[in-house]
Coordinates of N, CA and C in Angstrom, one line a residue:
M1 N -6.6 -17.2 -25.7 CA -5.2 -17.1 -25.5 C -4.6 -18.7 -24.7
K2 N -3.4 -18.5 -25.8 CA -2.0 -19.7 -25.5 C -1.2 -18.8 -24.5
Y3 N -0.8 -19.4 -23.2 CA 0.3 -19.6 -22.4 C 1.2 -20.6 -22.1
I4 N 2.4 -20.1 -21.5 CA 3.3 -21.0 -21.2 C 3.9 -20.9 -20.0
V5 N 3.7 -21.9 -19.0 CA 4.4 -21.2 -17.9 C 5.4 -22.3 -17.6
L6 N 6.7 -21.5 -17.5 CA 7.9 -22.7 -16.9 C 7.8 -22.2 -15.5
G7 N 8.0 -23.4 -14.7 CA 8.3 -23.6 -13.5 C 7.2 -23.3 -12.6
L8 N 6.8 -24.6 -11.9 CA 5.5 -24.6 -10.9 C 5.8 -24.3 -9.6
G9 N 6.7 -23.5 -9.1 CA 6.4 -22.9 -7.6 C 5.4 -22.3 -7.1
H10 N 5.4 -21.9 -5.8 CA 4.1 -21.1 -5.6 C 3.8 -19.7 -6.9
F11 N 4.8 -19.3 -7.1 CA 4.1 -18.0 -8.3 C 3.8 -18.8 -9.5
G12 N 4.4 -19.8 -10.4 CA 4.4 -20.1 -11.3 C 2.8 -21.0 -11.2
R13 N 2.6 -21.7 -10.2 CA 1.3 -22.6 -10.0 C 0.5 -21.7 -9.9
S14 N 0.4 -20.3 -9.3 CA -0.9 -19.6 -9.1 C -1.1 -19.1 -10.2
L15 N 0.0 -18.7 -10.8 CA -0.3 -17.7 -12.3 C -0.8 -18.5 -13.3
A16 N -0.5 -19.9 -13.5 CA -1.1 -21.2 -14.5 C -2.5 -21.1 -13.8
I17 N -2.8 -21.5 -12.9 CA -3.9 -21.6 -12.4 C -5.1 -20.7 -12.4
H18 N -4.5 -19.2 -12.4 CA -5.4 -18.0 -12.8 C -5.8 -18.0 -13.9
L19 N -4.5 -18.0 -14.8 CA -5.0 -17.9 -16.7 C -5.6 -19.0 -16.9
T20 N -5.8 -20.3 -16.7 CA -6.6 -21.6 -16.6 C -8.3 -21.1 -16.1
E21 N -8.2 -20.3 -15.1 CA -9.5 -20.1 -14.3 C -10.5 -19.0 -15.5
L22 N -9.3 -18.6 -16.3 CA -9.9 -17.0 -16.8 C -10.2 -17.6 -18.3
G23 N -9.9 -19.1 -18.4 CA -10.3 -19.6 -19.9 C -9.4 -19.5 -21.2
H24 N -8.3 -19.5 -20.6 CA -7.0 -19.8 -21.5 C -6.5 -20.8 -21.1
E25 N -5.8 -21.3 -22.5 CA -5.4 -22.6 -22.6 C -3.7 -22.6 -22.2
V26 N -3.2 -23.0 -21.0 CA -2.1 -22.7 -20.6 C -1.0 -24.1 -20.5
I27 N -0.1 -23.8 -20.8 CA 0.7 -25.4 -20.6 C 2.2 -25.2 -19.7
A28 N 1.8 -25.9 -18.8 CA 3.0 -25.1 -17.4 C 3.8 -26.5 -17.4
A29 N 5.2 -26.3 -17.1 CA 6.0 -27.1 -16.9 C 7.1 -27.1 -16.1
D30 N 7.4 -28.0 -15.6 CA 8.3 -28.3 -14.6 C 9.3 -29.3 -14.8
K31 N 10.1 -29.3 -13.8 CA 10.9 -30.5 -13.9 C 10.8 -31.6 -12.6
N32 N 10.2 -30.9 -11.8 CA 9.6 -31.8 -10.5 C 8.3 -32.6 -11.2
L33 N 8.4 -33.6 -11.2 CA 7.7 -34.5 -11.4 C 6.2 -34.9 -10.4
S34 N 6.2 -34.7 -9.2 CA 5.5 -34.9 -8.3 C 4.8 -33.2 -8.4
I35 N 5.4 -32.1 -8.4 CA 4.1 -31.0 -8.9 C 3.9 -30.9 -9.9
V36 N 4.1 -31.5 -10.8 CA 3.5 -31.8 -11.7 C 2.0 -32.6 -11.8
E37 N 2.1 -33.3 -11.1 CA 1.1 -34.5 -10.7 C 0.2 -33.7 -9.8
Q38 N 0.8 -33.1 -8.9 CA 0.1 -32.3 -8.0 C -1.3 -31.1 -8.5
T39 N -0.7 -30.3 -10.1 CA -1.0 -29.6 -10.4 C -2.3 -29.9 -11.8
K40 N -2.1 -30.9 -12.4 CA -2.6 -31.5 -13.6 C -4.3 -30.9 -13.5
D41 N -5.0 -31.3 -12.9 CA -6.3 -31.1 -12.7 C -6.3 -29.6 -12.6
K42 N -5.8 -28.9 -12.4 CA -6.4 -27.4 -11.6 C -5.5 -26.5 -13.4
I43 N -4.7 -27.0 -14.3 CA -4.2 -26.2 -15.1 C -4.5 -27.2 -16.6
T44 N -4.5 -26.5 -18.1 CA -5.2 -27.2 -19.0 C -4.2 -28.1 -19.3
H45 N -2.7 -28.0 -19.6 CA -1.9 -29.2 -19.6 C -1.0 -28.7 -18.9
T46 N -0.2 -30.1 -18.7 CA 1.1 -30.0 -17.2 C 1.9 -30.8 -18.0
V47 N 3.1 -30.7 -18.1 CA 4.4 -31.5 -18.7 C 5.6 -31.3 -17.6
C48 N 6.2 -32.7 -17.7 CA 7.3 -32.5 -16.7 C 8.6 -32.3 -17.7
L49 N 9.1 -31.3 -17.8 CA 10.6 -31.3 -18.5 C 11.6 -30.2 -17.8
D50 N 12.7 -30.5 -18.3 CA 13.3 -29.4 -18.0 C 14.4 -28.2 -18.6
S51 N 13.5 -27.0 -18.3 CA 13.1 -25.8 -19.2 C 14.8 -25.5 -19.7
T52 N 16.3 -25.9 -19.0 CA 17.2 -25.3 -19.9 C 17.5 -26.3 -21.1
D53 N 17.0 -27.6 -21.1 CA 17.1 -28.4 -22.2 C 16.5 -27.7 -23.4
K54 N 17.4 -27.8 -24.4 CA 16.7 -26.9 -25.6 C 15.8 -28.0 -27.0
E55 N 16.0 -29.1 -26.8 CA 15.5 -30.2 -27.7 C 14.2 -30.5 -26.4
A56 N 13.8 -30.4 -25.1 CA 12.8 -30.6 -24.8 C 11.8 -29.4 -24.9
V57 N 12.3 -27.9 -24.5 CA 11.9 -27.0 -24.9 C 11.6 -26.4 -26.1
S58 N 11.9 -27.1 -27.0 CA 11.9 -26.9 -28.5 C 10.6 -27.5 -28.7
S59 N 10.4 -28.8 -28.0 CA 8.8 -29.3 -28.1 C 7.4 -28.7 -28.1
L60 N 7.8 -27.8 -27.2 CA 6.4 -27.1 -26.8 C 6.1 -26.1 -27.9
P61 N 4.7 -25.8 -27.5 CA 4.2 -24.8 -29.0 C 4.8 -23.7 -28.9
L62 N 6.0 -23.3 -28.9 CA 6.4 -21.7 -28.7 C 5.6 -20.8 -29.5
R63 N 5.8 -21.3 -30.8 CA 5.2 -20.1 -32.1 C 3.8 -20.0 -31.8
D64 N 3.1 -20.8 -31.4 CA 1.7 -20.4 -31.2 C 1.0 -20.0 -29.9
S65 N 2.1 -19.6 -28.8 CA 1.7 -19.0 -27.8 C 1.9 -17.3 -28.0
N66 N 0.8 -16.7 -27.1 CA 1.1 -15.1 -26.8 C 2.0 -14.8 -25.6
A67 N 2.8 -15.7 -25.3 CA 3.5 -15.3 -24.4 C 4.1 -16.5 -23.4
V68 N 5.3 -16.8 -23.0 CA 6.1 -17.5 -22.2 C 6.4 -17.0 -21.2
I69 N 5.9 -17.3 -20.0 CA 6.7 -16.8 -18.6 C 7.0 -17.7 -18.1
V70 N 8.6 -17.4 -17.6 CA 9.7 -18.2 -16.8 C 9.3 -17.7 -15.3
A71 N 8.9 -18.5 -14.5 CA 8.2 -18.1 -13.4 C 9.6 -18.8 -12.5
I72 N 10.3 -19.3 -13.0 CA 11.7 -19.8 -12.1 C 11.9 -19.0 -11.1
G73 N 12.2 -19.3 -9.8 CA 12.5 -18.7 -8.6 C 13.7 -18.9 -8.1
E74 N 13.7 -20.0 -7.1 CA 14.9 -20.6 -6.6 C 16.1 -20.5 -7.1
E75 N 16.2 -20.7 -8.3 CA 17.4 -21.3 -9.3 C 17.6 -20.2 -10.5
E76 N 18.2 -19.1 -9.8 CA 18.5 -17.7 -10.6 C 19.1 -18.4 -11.9
G77 N 20.0 -19.0 -12.1 CA 20.7 -19.9 -13.1 C 20.0 -20.4 -14.0
A78 N 19.3 -21.4 -13.7 CA 18.3 -22.2 -14.4 C 17.4 -21.3 -15.4
S79 N 17.1 -20.1 -14.4 CA 15.5 -18.9 -15.1 C 16.6 -18.0 -16.0
L80 N 17.7 -17.9 -16.1 CA 18.5 -16.8 -16.9 C 19.0 -17.8 -18.1
L81 N 19.3 -19.0 -17.9 CA 19.9 -19.7 -19.1 C 17.9 -20.1 -19.8
T82 N 17.2 -20.5 -19.3 CA 15.8 -20.4 -20.0 C 15.1 -19.7 -20.4
V83 N 15.7 -17.8 -20.2 CA 15.1 -16.9 -21.0 C 16.6 -17.2 -22.4
A84 N 17.6 -17.2 -21.9 CA 18.5 -17.0 -23.1 C 18.0 -18.2 -24.3
L85 N 17.6 -19.5 -24.0 CA 17.2 -20.4 -24.7 C 16.4 -19.9 -25.2
L86 N 15.0 -19.5 -24.6 CA 13.7 -18.8 -25.5 C 14.4 -17.6 -26.5
K87 N 15.2 -16.9 -26.0 CA 15.9 -15.6 -26.8 C 16.0 -16.5 -28.2
Q88 N 16.8 -17.5 -28.2 CA 17.7 -18.4 -28.9 C 16.5 -19.1 -29.9
L89 N 15.6 -19.5 -29.6 CA 14.4 -19.8 -30.1 C 13.4 -18.7 -30.6
K90 N 13.4 -17.6 -30.7 CA 13.3 -16.5 -31.1 C 11.4 -16.8 -30.6
V91 N 11.4 -16.6 -29.2 CA 10.0 -16.4 -29.0 C 9.5 -15.2 -28.7
K92 N 8.3 -14.9 -29.3 CA 8.2 -13.7 -29.4 C 7.8 -12.5 -28.3
R93 N 7.6 -13.2 -27.3 CA 7.0 -12.4 -26.0 C 7.4 -13.4 -24.5
I94 N 8.4 -12.7 -24.0 CA 9.2 -13.9 -22.9 C 8.8 -12.7 -21.9
I95 N 8.1 -13.2 -20.6 CA 8.3 -12.3 -19.3 C 8.9 -13.2 -18.1
G96 N 9.7 -12.3 -17.9 CA 10.7 -13.1 -16.8 C 10.4 -12.9 -15.3
R97 N 10.7 -13.3 -14.2 CA 10.5 -13.5 -13.0 C 11.9 -13.0 -12.3
V98 N 11.6 -12.3 -11.5 CA 12.8 -11.5 -11.0 C 12.7 -11.5 -9.7
V99 N 14.0 -11.9 -9.1 CA 13.9 -12.2 -7.7 C 15.0 -11.5 -7.1
S100 N 16.2 -10.8 -7.6 CA 17.5 -10.0 -7.0 C 17.7 -8.9 -8.0
D101 N 18.4 -7.9 -7.6 CA 18.6 -6.9 -8.7 C 19.5 -7.5 -10.1
L102 N 20.8 -8.4 -9.4 CA 21.6 -8.5 -10.4 C 21.1 -9.6 -11.9
Q103 N 19.8 -10.6 -10.8 CA 19.2 -11.2 -12.0 C 18.5 -9.7 -13.1
K104 N 17.8 -8.9 -12.4 CA 17.3 -7.4 -13.6 C 17.9 -7.2 -14.4
T105 N 19.3 -6.5 -13.9 CA 20.3 -6.3 -14.8 C 20.5 -7.4 -16.0
V106 N 20.7 -8.6 -15.5 CA 21.2 -9.7 -16.8 C 19.9 -9.4 -18.0
L107 N 19.1 -9.7 -16.8 CA 17.4 -9.4 -17.9 C 17.4 -8.9 -19.1
E108 N 17.6 -7.5 -18.4 CA 17.7 -5.9 -19.1 C 18.8 -5.9 -20.2
A109 N 20.0 -6.8 -20.1 CA 21.0 -6.9 -20.7 C 20.5 -7.9 -22.2
M110 N 19.1 -8.6 -21.7 CA 19.2 -9.6 -22.9 C 18.0 -9.0 -23.6
N111 N 17.7 -8.1 -23.2 CA 16.7 -7.0 -23.8 C 15.2 -7.5 -23.3
I112 N 14.9 -8.1 -22.0 CA 13.8 -8.8 -21.6 C 13.1 -7.3 -20.8
D113 N 12.3 -6.8 -21.5 CA 11.6 -5.4 -20.5 C 10.2 -5.8 -19.9
E114 N 10.0 -7.3 -19.6 CA 8.6 -7.2 -18.8 C 9.2 -8.2 -17.6
Y115 N 8.6 -8.0 -16.4 CA 9.2 -8.7 -15.2 C 7.9 -8.6 -14.2
I116 N 8.5 -9.2 -13.4 CA 7.1 -10.1 -12.4 C 7.8 -9.9 -11.3
M117 N 6.9 -10.0 -10.3 CA 7.7 -9.6 -8.9 C 7.4 -11.3 -8.4
P118 N 7.9 -11.9 -7.3 CA 7.7 -13.5 -6.8 C 6.4 -13.3 -5.8
E119 N 5.5 -12.8 -5.6 CA 4.2 -12.6 -4.4 C 3.0 -13.9 -5.6
E120 N 2.4 -13.9 -4.6 CA 0.6 -14.5 -5.4 C 0.2 -13.3 -5.9
E121 N -0.2 -12.4 -5.2 CA -0.5 -11.3 -5.6 C -0.2 -10.8 -7.3
A122 N 1.0 -10.6 -7.6 CA 1.3 -10.4 -8.5 C 1.0 -11.3 -9.5
A123 N 1.0 -12.6 -9.2 CA 0.7 -13.7 -10.1 C -0.9 -13.2 -11.1
E124 N -1.6 -12.8 -9.8 CA -3.0 -12.8 -10.3 C -3.3 -11.6 -11.0
R125 N -2.2 -10.0 -10.6 CA -2.4 -9.7 -11.4 C -2.0 -9.4 -12.9
L126 N -0.7 -10.3 -12.8 CA -0.4 -10.6 -14.6 C -1.0 -11.8 -15.2
A127 N -1.6 -12.2 -14.3 CA -3.2 -13.0 -15.2 C -4.1 -11.9 -15.7
M128 N -4.5 -11.2 -14.7 CA -6.0 -10.5 -15.4 C -4.9 -9.7 -16.6
R129 N -3.6 -9.1 -16.7 CA -3.0 -8.1 -17.2 C -3.0 -9.0 -18.8
L130 N -2.6 -10.4 -18.7 CA -2.7 -11.2 -20.2 C -4.1 -11.7 -20.7
D131 N -5.2 -11.5 -19.9 CA -6.3 -11.6 -20.0 C -7.2 -10.7 -20.9
N132 N -6.3 -9.4 -20.5 CA -7.2 -8.7 -21.5 C -5.6 -7.3 -22.0
I133 N -5.3 -7.2 -23.0 CA -3.9 -6.7 -23.7 C -4.0 -5.0 -23.0
D134 N -5.2 -4.4 -22.7 CA -5.3 -3.5 -22.8 C -5.3 -2.8 -21.0
I135 N -5.3 -3.9 -20.2 CA -5.0 -3.8 -19.0 C -3.4 -4.0 -18.8
V136 N -2.8 -2.7 -18.3 CA -1.1 -2.8 -18.2 C -1.2 -2.9 -16.8
D137 N -1.9 -2.9 -15.6 CA -1.6 -3.2 -14.4 C -3.0 -3.2 -13.6
S138 N -3.5 -3.9 -12.7 CA -4.5 -3.9 -11.5 C -3.9 -4.5 -9.8
F139 N -4.9 -4.3 -8.9 CA -4.9 -5.0 -7.8 C -6.2 -4.6 -7.5
K140 N -6.9 -5.5 -6.7 CA -7.9 -5.6 -6.0 C -8.0 -4.9 -4.9
V141 N -8.8 -4.1 -4.5 CA -9.2 -3.5 -3.5 C -10.0 -4.0 -2.5
S142 N -11.0 -5.4 -3.0 CA -11.4 -6.2 -1.9 C -12.3 -7.2 -3.0
D143 N -13.1 -7.9 -2.9 CA -13.5 -8.9 -3.6 C -14.4 -8.5 -4.5
K144 N -14.9 -7.0 -3.9 CA -16.0 -6.3 -5.3 C -14.9 -5.3 -6.3
Y145 N -14.1 -4.8 -5.4 CA -13.4 -3.5 -6.2 C -12.3 -3.8 -6.7
S146 N -11.6 -2.9 -7.6 CA -10.5 -3.4 -8.2 C -10.0 -1.8 -8.7
I147 N -8.8 -1.6 -8.9 CA -8.0 -0.4 -9.3 C -6.9 -1.0 -10.9
V148 N -7.6 -0.2 -11.5 CA -7.0 -1.0 -13.1 C -6.5 0.1 -13.8
E149 N -5.2 0.1 -14.2 CA -4.2 1.2 -15.3 C -4.8 0.3 -16.4
T150 N -5.2 1.5 -17.5 CA -5.4 0.9 -18.8 C -5.4 2.3 -19.8
K151 N -5.4 1.7 -21.6 CA -4.9 2.3 -22.1 C -6.2 3.5 -21.9
V152 N -6.2 4.8 -22.7 CA -7.2 5.5 -22.9 C -8.1 5.6 -24.0
P153 N -9.2 5.0 -24.1 CA -9.9 4.0 -25.0 C -9.9 5.2 -26.0
T154 N -9.7 5.0 -27.9 CA -9.5 5.9 -28.9 C -10.6 6.6 -28.9
K155 N -11.8 6.2 -28.9 CA -12.8 7.1 -29.1 C -12.8 8.1 -28.0
Y156 N -12.7 7.9 -26.8 CA -11.9 9.2 -26.1 C -10.9 10.2 -26.1
V157 N -10.2 9.8 -26.6 CA -8.9 10.6 -27.0 C -9.4 12.3 -27.4
G158 N -8.9 12.9 -27.2 CA -9.2 14.2 -27.3 C -10.3 15.2 -26.1
M159 N -10.8 14.4 -25.6 CA -11.8 15.1 -24.9 C -11.4 14.9 -23.1
T160 N -12.3 15.8 -22.4 CA -12.2 16.2 -20.7 C -12.9 15.2 -20.3
L161 N -12.7 14.5 -19.0 CA -13.4 13.8 -18.5 C -15.2 14.2 -18.3
K162 N -15.2 15.4 -18.3 CA -16.5 15.5 -18.5 C -17.4 15.4 -19.5
D163 N -16.8 15.5 -20.7 CA -17.9 15.2 -22.1 C -17.3 13.4 -21.9
A164 N -16.8 13.2 -21.5 CA -16.5 11.5 -21.8 C -17.3 10.8 -20.6
D165 N -17.7 11.5 -19.6 CA -18.7 11.2 -19.0 C -18.7 9.6 -18.9
L166 N -17.5 8.9 -18.2 CA -17.3 7.4 -17.7 C -17.8 7.0 -16.3
T167 N -18.0 7.6 -16.0 CA -18.9 7.5 -14.2 C -20.0 7.2 -14.5
N168 N -20.8 7.8 -15.2 CA -22.0 8.0 -16.0 C -22.6 6.5 -16.5
K169 N -21.5 6.7 -17.6 CA -21.6 5.7 -18.5 C -21.5 4.0 -18.2
Y170 N -20.2 4.4 -17.5 CA -19.6 2.9 -17.4 C -19.9 2.6 -15.4
K171 N -19.9 3.4 -14.6 CA -20.1 3.3 -13.4 C -18.6 3.1 -12.3
V172 N -17.4 4.0 -13.2 CA -16.2 3.8 -12.7 C -16.0 5.3 -12.5
I173 N -14.8 5.1 -11.5 CA -14.0 6.5 -11.1 C -12.9 6.5 -12.0
V174 N -12.4 7.6 -12.4 CA -11.1 7.9 -12.7 C -10.6 8.6 -11.7
L175 N -9.6 7.9 -11.3 CA -8.8 8.6 -10.3 C -7.2 9.2 -10.6
T176 N -6.8 9.2 -11.9 CA -6.0 10.0 -12.4 C -5.6 9.9 -13.5
T177 N -4.7 10.3 -14.5 CA -3.9 10.1 -15.8 C -2.8 9.9 -15.5
V178 N -2.2 8.9 -16.7 CA -0.7 8.7 -16.5 C -0.2 8.9 -17.8
Q179 N 0.9 10.0 -17.6 CA 1.8 10.3 -19.0 C 3.1 9.3 -19.3
V180 N 3.3 8.7 -20.3 CA 4.0 7.7 -20.6 C 4.9 7.8 -21.5
E181 N 6.5 8.0 -20.9 CA 7.5 8.4 -21.8 C 8.8 7.0 -22.2
T182 N 9.2 7.1 -23.0 CA 10.3 6.2 -23.5 C 11.6 6.8 -22.8
G183 N 12.5 6.3 -21.8 CA 13.8 7.0 -21.7 C 15.2 5.7 -21.8
T184 N 16.0 6.3 -21.4 CA 17.2 5.3 -21.3 C 17.9 5.1 -20.0
T185 N 18.2 4.2 -19.8 CA 19.0 3.8 -18.2 C 20.3 4.1 -18.4
T186 N 20.9 4.2 -17.8 CA 22.8 4.1 -17.8 C 23.5 3.6 -18.4
E187 N 22.7 1.9 -18.4 CA 23.1 1.3 -18.8 C 22.8 1.1 -20.5
G188 N 22.3 2.0 -21.0 CA 22.3 2.2 -22.1 C 20.4 1.5 -22.9
S189 N 20.2 0.9 -21.8 CA 18.7 0.1 -22.3 C 17.4 0.7 -22.1
T190 N 16.6 0.6 -22.7 CA 15.0 1.4 -22.7 C 14.4 0.9 -21.7
K191 N 13.8 2.0 -21.1 CA 13.0 1.9 -19.8 C 11.3 2.8 -20.1
I192 N 10.6 2.4 -19.5 CA 9.0 3.2 -19.6 C 8.8 4.0 -18.4
L193 N 8.8 5.6 -18.5 CA 8.6 6.4 -17.3 C 7.4 6.8 -17.5
K194 N 6.9 6.8 -16.3 CA 5.5 7.2 -15.9 C 5.5 8.3 -15.4
E195 N 4.3 9.2 -15.3 CA 4.4 10.4 -14.3 C 2.9 10.7 -14.2
A196 N 2.0 10.7 -13.0 CA 1.0 10.8 -12.8 C 0.6 12.2 -13.4
S197 N -0.8 12.5 -13.3 CA -1.2 14.2 -13.5 C -1.7 14.7 -12.5
G198 N -2.0 14.0 -11.3 CA -2.8 14.3 -10.2 C -3.9 14.1 -10.3
I199 N -4.6 14.5 -8.9 CA -6.1 14.1 -8.9 C -6.8 14.4 -10.2
A200 N -7.3 13.5 -10.9 CA -8.6 13.7 -12.0 C -9.5 14.8 -11.6
K201 N -9.6 15.9 -13.0 CA -10.8 16.4 -12.6 C -11.6 16.7 -13.9
S202 N -12.8 17.4 -13.7 CA -13.8 17.6 -15.0 C -13.1 17.7 -16.1
D203 N -12.0 18.7 -16.4 CA -11.4 19.3 -17.4 C -10.1 18.9 -17.8
T204 N -9.9 17.6 -17.2 CA -8.7 17.2 -17.3 C -8.7 16.1 -19.0
I205 N -7.9 16.3 -19.6 CA -7.9 16.2 -21.1 C -6.9 14.6 -21.2
L206 N -8.0 13.7 -22.0 CA -7.5 12.7 -22.3 C -6.6 12.3 -23.6
R207 N -5.4 12.2 -23.4 CA -4.9 12.1 -24.3 C -4.3 11.0 -25.2
E208 N -3.9 11.0 -26.2 CA -3.4 10.0 -26.9 C -2.2 9.1 -26.4
N209 N -2.4 8.0 -26.0 CA -1.1 7.4 -25.4 C -0.7 7.0 -24.0
D210 N -1.8 8.1 -23.2 CA -2.0 8.3 -21.5 C -2.5 6.9 -21.2
L211 N -2.7 6.6 -19.7 CA -3.4 5.9 -19.6 C -4.4 6.7 -18.3
L212 N -5.2 5.2 -18.1 CA -6.2 5.6 -16.9 C -6.3 5.1 -16.3
V213 N -5.8 5.9 -14.7 CA -6.2 4.8 -13.6 C -7.6 5.0 -13.3
L214 N -8.5 3.8 -13.1 CA -10.1 3.7 -12.8 C -10.3 2.9 -11.6
F215 N -11.3 3.3 -10.9 CA -11.5 2.3 -9.4 C -13.1 1.9 -10.0
G216 N -13.8 0.5 -9.8 CA -14.9 0.4 -9.9 C -14.7 -1.2 -10.1
E217 N -16.1 -1.9 -10.4 CA -15.8 -3.5 -10.0 C -15.5 -3.6 -11.4
L218 N -14.4 -4.7 -11.6 CA -14.2 -4.9 -12.8 C -14.8 -5.2 -13.8
S219 N -16.2 -5.8 -13.7 CA -16.8 -6.3 -15.1 C -17.2 -4.8 -15.5
N220 N -17.5 -3.8 -14.7 CA -17.5 -2.3 -15.7 C -16.6 -1.9 -16.2
I221 N -15.3 -2.1 -15.4 CA -14.3 -1.4 -15.9 C -13.9 -2.6 -17.5
K222 N -13.8 -3.8 -16.8 CA -13.8 -4.0 -18.8 C -15.1 -3.8 -19.7
N223 N -16.1 -3.4 -19.1 CA -17.1 -3.1 -20.3 C -16.3 -1.7 -20.9
L224 N -16.0 -1.0 -20.3 CA -15.9 0.4 -20.9 C -14.4 0.1 -21.9
I225 N -13.7 -0.7 -21.2 CA -12.3 -1.3 -22.6 C -13.0 -2.1 -23.5
Q226 N -13.9 -2.8 -23.4 CA -14.4 -3.7 -24.6 C -15.1 -2.6 -25.7
K227 N -15.6 -1.6 -24.8 CA -16.7 -0.7 -25.6 C -15.9 1.0 -26.5
G228 N -14.7 0.8 -25.7 CA -14.0 1.9 -25.7 C -13.1 1.8 -27.1

């Protein structure tokens, strides 16, 4: 897949490097030439440009990208202007970095519903989610084990956990299932509501559109997702 990362501060740099290491094509941009030079050997492509400049941003392969991540942090005004410009250019998927409640409110008003938090861990989690579209969220428990939130594979919809037998088949543990519903904020924008069903049991039914929260080695979890 191809991703564009705008802003190469600590978060943006970490995200772009993680995505490159996962085998994706990454175009990373920053207006600071020295930062661009420092990261050029770790990221697929780097370029020096001002993300609030429409002509400069239009030169990027926006239509061919799976997502554009606005990772600008310190300059909230520049971040919001960049998102507005990407909306104007009809970018299909924009992921915005949020550093304040006010910024989040403005992004919601612009119908941007994917957010990231300014932490290196969040960068790694986002990279994993972009690497596999069926991974909703994740975090490392240790170097070997992870907890991953993913969609219920179609082949297991309607089964109980006992019937699905995921632990024996894939060496993963289902911690819980999560029901997902769409709600509305007081400002009138759409938001996603999640409710865990409690500790998973053998008679827990796997429902369509629910999420599984899995514990195990990432390779085993990905194996379940790919074969499901």
